[in-house]
Amino acid sequence: MKNVYISVVTPVYKCAECLDELYTRLIASLRSITNNFEIIMVDDGSPDNAWHIITSLATRDKRVKGIKLSRNFGQHYAITAGLDFAKGRWVVVMDADLQDQPEEIVKLYNKAQEGYDIVVGKRVERKDTFIKKITSKLFFTIYSYLTDTNIDGSISNFGIYSHKVINSLKSFKEHTRSFGLFAIWVGFTRIEIAIEHSNRKKGKSSYSIKKLFVLALDSIVSHSDKPLKLFLTSGFMLSFLSFLYAIFLVIQFYIFSIPVTGWTSLMVSIYFLGGIIIACMGIIGLYLNKIYDEAKNRPLYIIAATTFKE
Ligand code: UDP
Ligand code: MG
């Protein structure tokens, strides 16, 4: 198919039972814009029968293109794989579990026609669990502070992106990946519009608290060097304070003749400083590990099968 107008890229991991409905609703929604579209479903090593469903959808409708990764790489890698094959003039990225509603694509598309390269959905009312909302809020507060940006948890990956944006996103070869954060970094004309977010109807989120924590730490370390700078400043501050303290002790000793007391304060300072030093080394270790990861330069994803020929 030549000159695809809209590509929809969706990573699939658990929620095979969502795919039929996703397909039907996508068709209905996309049809009102163009008939010239493709739906790229990337099976991210889903443990259920997702690939079976994707292949049967693809045999029925050639506009559905399936890509099967060799194992579970993670949502953002799956999106990367999908984008590498997307040919559309416009590309929509969305979750496969129907929390991002296919009907909203029309809204995103219409907004983009007013002259935007990126139109991202803002979840006015986020239909996620309480814990998820709280942790997400915490993450974005820390993230915004450390990267001097201003974003919050209502922004999702769900959006429409022009091929110019997608082309620049394709040049991101780094291994710690966050599609949403990359899409902010690239710039272009961007707008966020309110969209409806839906509950997860089947199955539950594949992100555990532990997985979210690792992702949050990774994103922060790879997008910000502020922790390093903070430790540098606090190191100097501490030395400066101890210098003042030394002056204070000397005055106490020579002028007021108060002998230096202090096994307790000595022990406290040793442990306090020891703790800070170990923490600093830990932070440096995190960055070193990131450099190591990038230096290995492994492929971002490995494809096991596709339903189409390139
Ligand atoms: N996903 C993926 N690989 C993973 C985890 C998730 O491709 O390892 C996809 C999943 O299929 C869905 C999207 O990422 O389309 C969001 O995942 P989920 O609904 O589990 O997370 P949440 O909605 O809680 O953010
Ligand atoms: Mg979900």
Short mmCIF file of C-alpha atoms and ligand atoms in Angstrom, two decimals:
data_model
loop_
_atom_site.label_atom_id
_atom_site.label_comp_id
_atom_site.label_asym_id
_atom_site.label_seq_id
_atom_site.Cartn_x
_atom_site.Cartn_y
_atom_site.Cartn_z
CA MET A 1 0.00 0.00 0.00
CA LYS A 2 1.45 3.35 -1.02
CA ASN A 3 1.05 6.69 0.69
CA VAL A 4 -0.52 5.61 3.92
CA TYR A 5 -2.26 8.57 5.46
CA ILE A 6 -2.66 7.47 9.07
CA SER A 7 -0.72 4.79 10.92
CA VAL A 8 -1.89 3.60 14.31
CA VAL A 9 0.84 2.06 16.43
CA THR A 10 -0.16 0.08 19.46
CA PRO A 11 1.98 -2.11 21.75
CA VAL A 12 0.26 -5.28 22.88
CA TYR A 13 1.02 -7.06 26.11
CA LYS A 14 -1.68 -9.02 27.94
CA CYS A 15 -5.23 -8.10 26.94
CA ALA A 16 -5.50 -10.27 23.83
CA GLU A 17 -9.25 -10.20 24.45
CA CYS A 18 -9.21 -6.42 23.85
CA LEU A 19 -7.88 -6.70 20.30
CA ASP A 20 -11.06 -7.57 18.41
CA GLU A 21 -12.93 -4.70 19.97
CA LEU A 22 -9.93 -2.43 19.45
CA TYR A 23 -9.89 -3.34 15.76
CA THR A 24 -13.61 -2.78 15.22
CA ARG A 25 -13.64 0.53 17.02
CA LEU A 26 -10.46 1.70 15.26
CA ILE A 27 -11.92 0.91 11.85
CA ALA A 28 -15.09 2.82 12.65
CA SER A 29 -13.17 5.80 13.90
CA LEU A 30 -10.46 5.93 11.21
CA ARG A 31 -12.96 5.47 8.39
CA SER A 32 -14.43 8.87 9.13
CA ILE A 33 -11.01 10.39 8.35
CA THR A 34 -9.61 8.22 5.56
CA ASN A 35 -9.64 4.71 4.16
CA ASN A 36 -5.96 4.87 3.68
CA PHE A 37 -4.71 3.76 7.05
CA GLU A 38 -2.73 1.00 8.68
CA ILE A 39 -2.94 -0.47 12.15
CA ILE A 40 0.38 -1.72 13.46
CA MET A 41 0.03 -4.05 16.40
CA VAL A 42 3.29 -4.95 18.10
CA ASP A 43 3.14 -8.10 20.18
CA ASP A 44 5.59 -7.40 22.97
CA GLY A 45 6.07 -11.02 23.98
CA SER A 46 2.54 -11.18 25.32
CA PRO A 47 2.05 -14.40 27.32
CA ASP A 48 -1.56 -14.83 26.10
CA ASN A 49 -2.73 -15.67 22.58
CA ALA A 50 -2.35 -12.09 21.33
CA TRP A 51 -0.20 -13.08 18.34
CA HIS A 52 -2.79 -15.58 17.17
CA ILE A 53 -5.46 -12.90 17.23
CA ILE A 54 -3.21 -10.36 15.52
CA THR A 55 -2.39 -12.77 12.68
CA SER A 56 -6.03 -13.62 12.15
CA LEU A 57 -6.94 -9.92 12.04
CA ALA A 58 -4.09 -9.37 9.58
CA THR A 59 -5.26 -12.13 7.23
CA ARG A 60 -8.78 -10.71 7.26
CA ASP A 61 -7.66 -7.13 6.71
CA LYS A 62 -4.33 -6.28 5.09
CA ARG A 63 -4.36 -2.88 6.73
CA VAL A 64 -3.59 -4.64 10.00
CA LYS A 65 0.12 -5.29 10.33
CA GLY A 66 1.47 -7.49 13.08
CA ILE A 67 4.99 -7.43 14.45
CA LYS A 68 6.01 -10.02 16.99
CA LEU A 69 9.00 -9.24 19.18
CA SER A 70 11.19 -12.13 20.28
CA ARG A 71 10.39 -11.56 23.97
CA ASN A 72 8.93 -8.94 26.28
CA PHE A 73 11.01 -5.80 25.74
CA GLY A 74 8.67 -3.28 27.36
CA GLN A 75 6.07 -0.83 26.13
CA HIS A 76 8.46 1.85 24.91
CA TYR A 77 10.57 -0.58 22.90
CA ALA A 78 7.43 -2.03 21.35
CA ILE A 79 6.34 1.48 20.36
CA THR A 80 9.80 2.05 18.84
CA ALA A 81 9.45 -1.12 16.75
CA GLY A 82 6.01 -0.02 15.54
CA LEU A 83 7.20 3.47 14.63
CA ASP A 84 10.07 2.05 12.58
CA PHE A 85 7.48 0.45 10.28
CA ALA A 86 4.87 3.21 10.32
CA LYS A 87 4.51 4.87 6.92
CA GLY A 88 1.73 7.27 7.63
CA ARG A 89 1.67 11.01 7.05
CA TRP A 90 0.22 11.02 10.56
CA VAL A 91 0.96 8.49 13.25
CA VAL A 92 -1.25 7.74 16.22
CA VAL A 93 0.28 6.04 19.26
CA MET A 94 -2.11 4.46 21.73
CA ASP A 95 -2.48 1.71 24.35
CA ALA A 96 -4.09 -1.51 23.20
CA ASP A 97 -6.15 -2.10 26.34
CA LEU A 98 -8.91 0.35 25.30
CA GLN A 99 -8.05 2.79 28.07
CA ASP A 100 -7.22 5.12 25.20
CA GLN A 101 -10.43 5.29 23.25
CA PRO A 102 -10.24 4.88 19.47
CA GLU A 103 -13.08 7.41 19.00
CA GLU A 104 -10.84 10.16 20.37
CA ILE A 105 -8.51 9.84 17.37
CA VAL A 106 -10.88 11.99 15.32
CA LYS A 107 -10.61 14.74 17.94
CA LEU A 108 -6.81 14.53 17.94
CA TYR A 109 -6.69 14.53 14.14
CA ASN A 110 -9.00 17.52 13.78
CA LYS A 111 -6.92 19.52 16.22
CA ALA A 112 -3.74 18.62 14.32
CA GLN A 113 -5.31 20.06 11.15
CA GLU A 114 -5.31 23.47 12.83
CA GLY A 115 -1.55 23.42 12.33
CA TYR A 116 0.03 21.28 15.02
CA ASP A 117 2.71 18.61 14.64
CA ILE A 118 1.93 16.96 17.95
CA VAL A 119 -1.48 16.66 19.57
CA VAL A 120 -1.40 14.74 22.82
CA GLY A 121 -4.33 13.62 24.92
CA LYS A 122 -4.69 15.03 28.39
CA ARG A 123 -6.57 12.68 30.68
CA VAL A 124 -8.92 15.09 32.41
CA GLU A 125 -10.09 12.37 34.68
CA ARG A 126 -7.60 9.59 34.88
CA LYS A 127 -9.32 6.25 35.30
CA ASP A 128 -6.48 4.44 36.97
CA THR A 129 -6.09 3.02 40.45
CA PHE A 130 -5.50 5.37 43.38
CA ILE A 131 -1.97 4.06 43.93
CA LYS A 132 -1.13 4.56 40.27
CA LYS A 133 -2.39 8.13 40.29
CA ILE A 134 -0.45 9.00 43.46
CA THR A 135 2.82 7.43 42.31
CA SER A 136 2.50 9.04 38.92
CA LYS A 137 1.94 12.44 40.53
CA LEU A 138 4.98 11.95 42.74
CA PHE A 139 7.11 10.92 39.80
CA PHE A 140 6.15 13.89 37.66
CA THR A 141 6.69 16.35 40.53
CA ILE A 142 10.23 15.05 41.07
CA TYR A 143 10.85 14.68 37.35
CA SER A 144 9.68 18.22 36.56
CA TYR A 145 11.90 19.62 39.30
CA LEU A 146 14.97 17.65 38.22
CA THR A 147 14.60 18.40 34.53
CA ASP A 148 13.25 21.94 34.84
CA THR A 149 10.19 21.06 32.83
CA ASN A 150 6.58 21.34 33.73
CA ILE A 151 4.63 18.20 32.97
CA ASP A 152 2.17 16.22 35.00
CA GLY A 153 0.61 12.79 35.08
CA SER A 154 -2.41 13.75 33.03
CA ILE A 155 -0.32 13.70 29.84
CA SER A 156 -0.41 10.33 28.16
CA ASN A 157 1.34 8.71 25.23
CA PHE A 158 -1.94 8.76 23.37
CA GLY A 159 -1.57 11.30 20.62
CA ILE A 160 -1.17 12.02 16.96
CA TYR A 161 2.23 12.93 15.57
CA SER A 162 3.21 14.21 12.12
CA HIS A 163 5.73 12.24 10.08
CA LYS A 164 8.28 15.00 10.72
CA VAL A 165 8.03 14.30 14.44
CA ILE A 166 8.16 10.55 13.92
CA ASN A 167 11.25 10.87 11.73
CA SER A 168 13.06 12.77 14.43
CA LEU A 169 11.91 10.30 17.08
CA LYS A 170 13.37 7.50 14.99
CA SER A 171 16.82 8.99 15.44
CA PHE A 172 16.65 8.37 19.19
CA LYS A 173 18.84 5.34 19.66
CA GLU A 174 19.26 5.53 23.41
CA HIS A 175 18.35 2.54 25.49
CA THR A 176 16.46 4.11 28.32
CA ARG A 177 13.34 4.96 26.45
CA SER A 178 10.27 6.93 27.23
CA PHE A 179 8.16 7.76 24.22
CA GLY A 180 6.20 10.51 25.97
CA LEU A 181 9.32 12.26 27.25
CA PHE A 182 11.07 12.03 23.87
CA ALA A 183 8.00 13.54 22.24
CA ILE A 184 8.34 16.55 24.53
CA TRP A 185 12.08 16.87 23.92
CA VAL A 186 11.83 17.04 20.11
CA GLY A 187 9.89 20.28 20.20
CA PHE A 188 7.71 21.21 17.15
CA THR A 189 4.30 22.77 17.58
CA ARG A 190 2.57 20.87 20.30
CA ILE A 191 -0.76 21.08 22.02
CA GLU A 192 -2.54 19.00 24.62
CA ILE A 193 -6.26 18.50 24.44
CA ALA A 194 -8.69 16.97 26.88
CA ILE A 195 -9.70 13.40 26.10
CA GLU A 196 -11.72 10.76 27.84
CA HIS A 197 -9.75 8.04 29.53
CA SER A 198 -11.42 4.76 30.23
CA ASN A 199 -11.13 2.05 32.88
CA ARG A 200 -9.22 -1.05 32.05
CA LYS A 201 -12.09 -3.39 31.29
CA LYS A 202 -10.22 -6.64 31.08
CA GLY A 203 -7.14 -7.74 32.97
CA LYS A 204 -5.09 -5.37 35.03
CA SER A 205 -2.20 -2.99 34.43
CA SER A 206 1.05 -4.74 33.62
CA TYR A 207 2.98 -2.22 35.66
CA SER A 208 3.64 -3.21 39.25
CA ILE A 209 4.82 -0.64 41.76
CA LYS A 210 8.31 -2.12 41.49
CA LYS A 211 8.30 -1.84 37.69
CA LEU A 212 7.08 1.76 37.92
CA PHE A 213 9.79 2.62 40.43
CA VAL A 214 12.55 1.22 38.21
CA LEU A 215 11.09 3.08 35.22
CA ALA A 216 10.89 6.32 37.21
CA LEU A 217 14.48 6.05 38.42
CA ASP A 218 15.69 5.20 34.92
CA SER A 219 13.85 8.12 33.35
CA ILE A 220 15.21 10.55 35.90
CA VAL A 221 18.80 9.37 35.62
CA SER A 222 18.71 9.43 31.87
CA HIS A 223 17.03 12.81 31.48
CA SER A 224 18.67 14.79 34.26
CA ASP A 225 22.10 15.44 35.69
CA LYS A 226 20.68 17.53 38.48
CA PRO A 227 21.17 14.85 41.19
CA LEU A 228 24.90 14.99 40.49
CA LYS A 229 24.89 18.77 40.72
CA LEU A 230 22.81 18.69 43.90
CA PHE A 231 25.38 16.45 45.54
CA LEU A 232 28.19 18.68 44.39
CA THR A 233 26.53 21.73 45.93
CA SER A 234 25.65 19.93 49.13
CA GLY A 235 29.25 18.69 49.40
CA PHE A 236 30.53 22.24 49.25
CA MET A 237 27.82 23.42 51.66
CA LEU A 238 28.81 20.76 54.13
CA SER A 239 32.49 21.66 53.97
CA PHE A 240 31.61 25.30 54.42
CA LEU A 241 29.44 24.53 57.47
CA SER A 242 32.15 22.37 59.02
CA PHE A 243 34.60 25.24 58.49
CA LEU A 244 32.25 27.55 60.44
CA TYR A 245 31.90 24.87 63.08
CA ALA A 246 35.70 24.64 63.38
CA ILE A 247 35.93 28.39 63.97
CA PHE A 248 33.23 28.10 66.60
CA LEU A 249 35.15 25.31 68.38
CA VAL A 250 38.41 27.28 68.34
CA ILE A 251 36.71 30.33 69.83
CA GLN A 252 35.06 28.15 72.47
CA PHE A 253 38.41 26.63 73.39
CA TYR A 254 40.66 29.70 73.45
CA ILE A 255 38.31 32.46 74.51
CA PHE A 256 35.82 30.77 76.79
CA SER A 257 38.19 27.98 77.81
CA ILE A 258 35.55 25.33 77.25
CA PRO A 259 37.28 22.08 76.41
CA VAL A 260 36.14 20.29 73.26
CA THR A 261 33.67 17.67 74.31
CA GLY A 262 32.32 15.19 72.02
CA TRP A 263 32.60 11.51 71.38
CA THR A 264 28.90 11.58 70.56
CA SER A 265 29.07 14.39 68.04
CA LEU A 266 32.10 12.73 66.45
CA MET A 267 30.31 9.43 66.00
CA VAL A 268 27.20 11.15 64.64
CA SER A 269 29.21 13.10 62.09
CA ILE A 270 31.13 10.03 60.95
CA TYR A 271 27.97 8.08 60.27
CA PHE A 272 26.18 11.06 58.80
CA LEU A 273 28.97 11.89 56.39
CA GLY A 274 29.62 8.21 55.67
CA GLY A 275 25.99 7.83 54.69
CA ILE A 276 26.10 10.83 52.41
CA ILE A 277 29.33 9.67 50.75
CA ILE A 278 27.94 6.19 50.10
CA ALA A 279 24.73 7.71 48.70
CA CYS A 280 26.79 9.94 46.37
CA MET A 281 28.71 6.94 45.14
CA GLY A 282 25.43 5.16 44.57
CA ILE A 283 24.19 8.03 42.41
CA ILE A 284 27.43 8.05 40.43
CA GLY A 285 27.03 4.28 40.07
CA LEU A 286 23.57 4.77 38.57
CA TYR A 287 24.92 7.10 35.93
CA LEU A 288 27.87 4.82 35.26
CA ASN A 289 25.50 1.94 34.75
CA LYS A 290 23.51 4.01 32.26
CA ILE A 291 26.69 4.76 30.33
CA TYR A 292 27.55 1.07 30.37
CA ASP A 293 24.11 0.18 29.05
CA GLU A 294 24.40 2.66 26.21
CA ALA A 295 27.98 1.63 25.44
CA LYS A 296 26.93 -1.96 24.80
CA ASN A 297 24.83 -0.59 21.99
CA ARG A 298 22.60 -3.63 21.64
CA PRO A 299 19.62 -3.55 19.30
CA LEU A 300 16.55 -1.89 20.79
CA TYR A 301 14.30 -4.81 19.94
CA ILE A 302 14.40 -8.08 18.04
CA ILE A 303 11.65 -9.12 15.68
CA ALA A 304 10.61 -12.78 15.65
CA ALA A 305 7.90 -12.53 12.97
CA THR A 306 5.77 -10.13 10.97
CA THR A 307 2.48 -10.62 9.16
CA PHE A 308 3.68 -8.66 6.15
CA LYS A 309 6.64 -8.53 3.79
CA GLU A 310 8.83 -5.48 3.73
N1 UDP B 1 2.74 -2.82 27.27
C1 UDP B 1 3.74 -3.42 26.49
N2 UDP B 1 4.75 -4.08 27.11
C2 UDP B 1 4.84 -4.18 28.48
C3 UDP B 1 3.84 -3.55 29.25
C4 UDP B 1 2.81 -2.88 28.61
O1 UDP B 1 3.71 -3.36 25.26
O2 UDP B 1 5.79 -4.81 28.97
C5 UDP B 1 1.64 -2.09 26.59
C6 UDP B 1 0.24 -2.63 26.87
O3 UDP B 1 -0.12 -3.59 25.92
C7 UDP B 1 -0.61 -1.39 26.72
C8 UDP B 1 0.30 -0.27 27.18
O4 UDP B 1 1.62 -0.78 27.09
O5 UDP B 1 -0.97 -1.15 25.38
C9 UDP B 1 0.00 0.18 28.59
O6 UDP B 1 0.11 -0.91 29.47
P1 UDP B 1 -0.85 -1.13 30.70
O7 UDP B 1 -2.26 -0.94 30.31
O8 UDP B 1 -0.50 -2.43 31.31
O9 UDP B 1 -0.36 0.02 31.66
P2 UDP B 1 -1.14 1.28 32.25
O10 UDP B 1 -2.40 1.50 31.46
O11 UDP B 1 -1.38 0.95 33.66
O12 UDP B 1 -0.17 2.39 32.08
MG MG B 2 -3.67 0.40 30.61
#
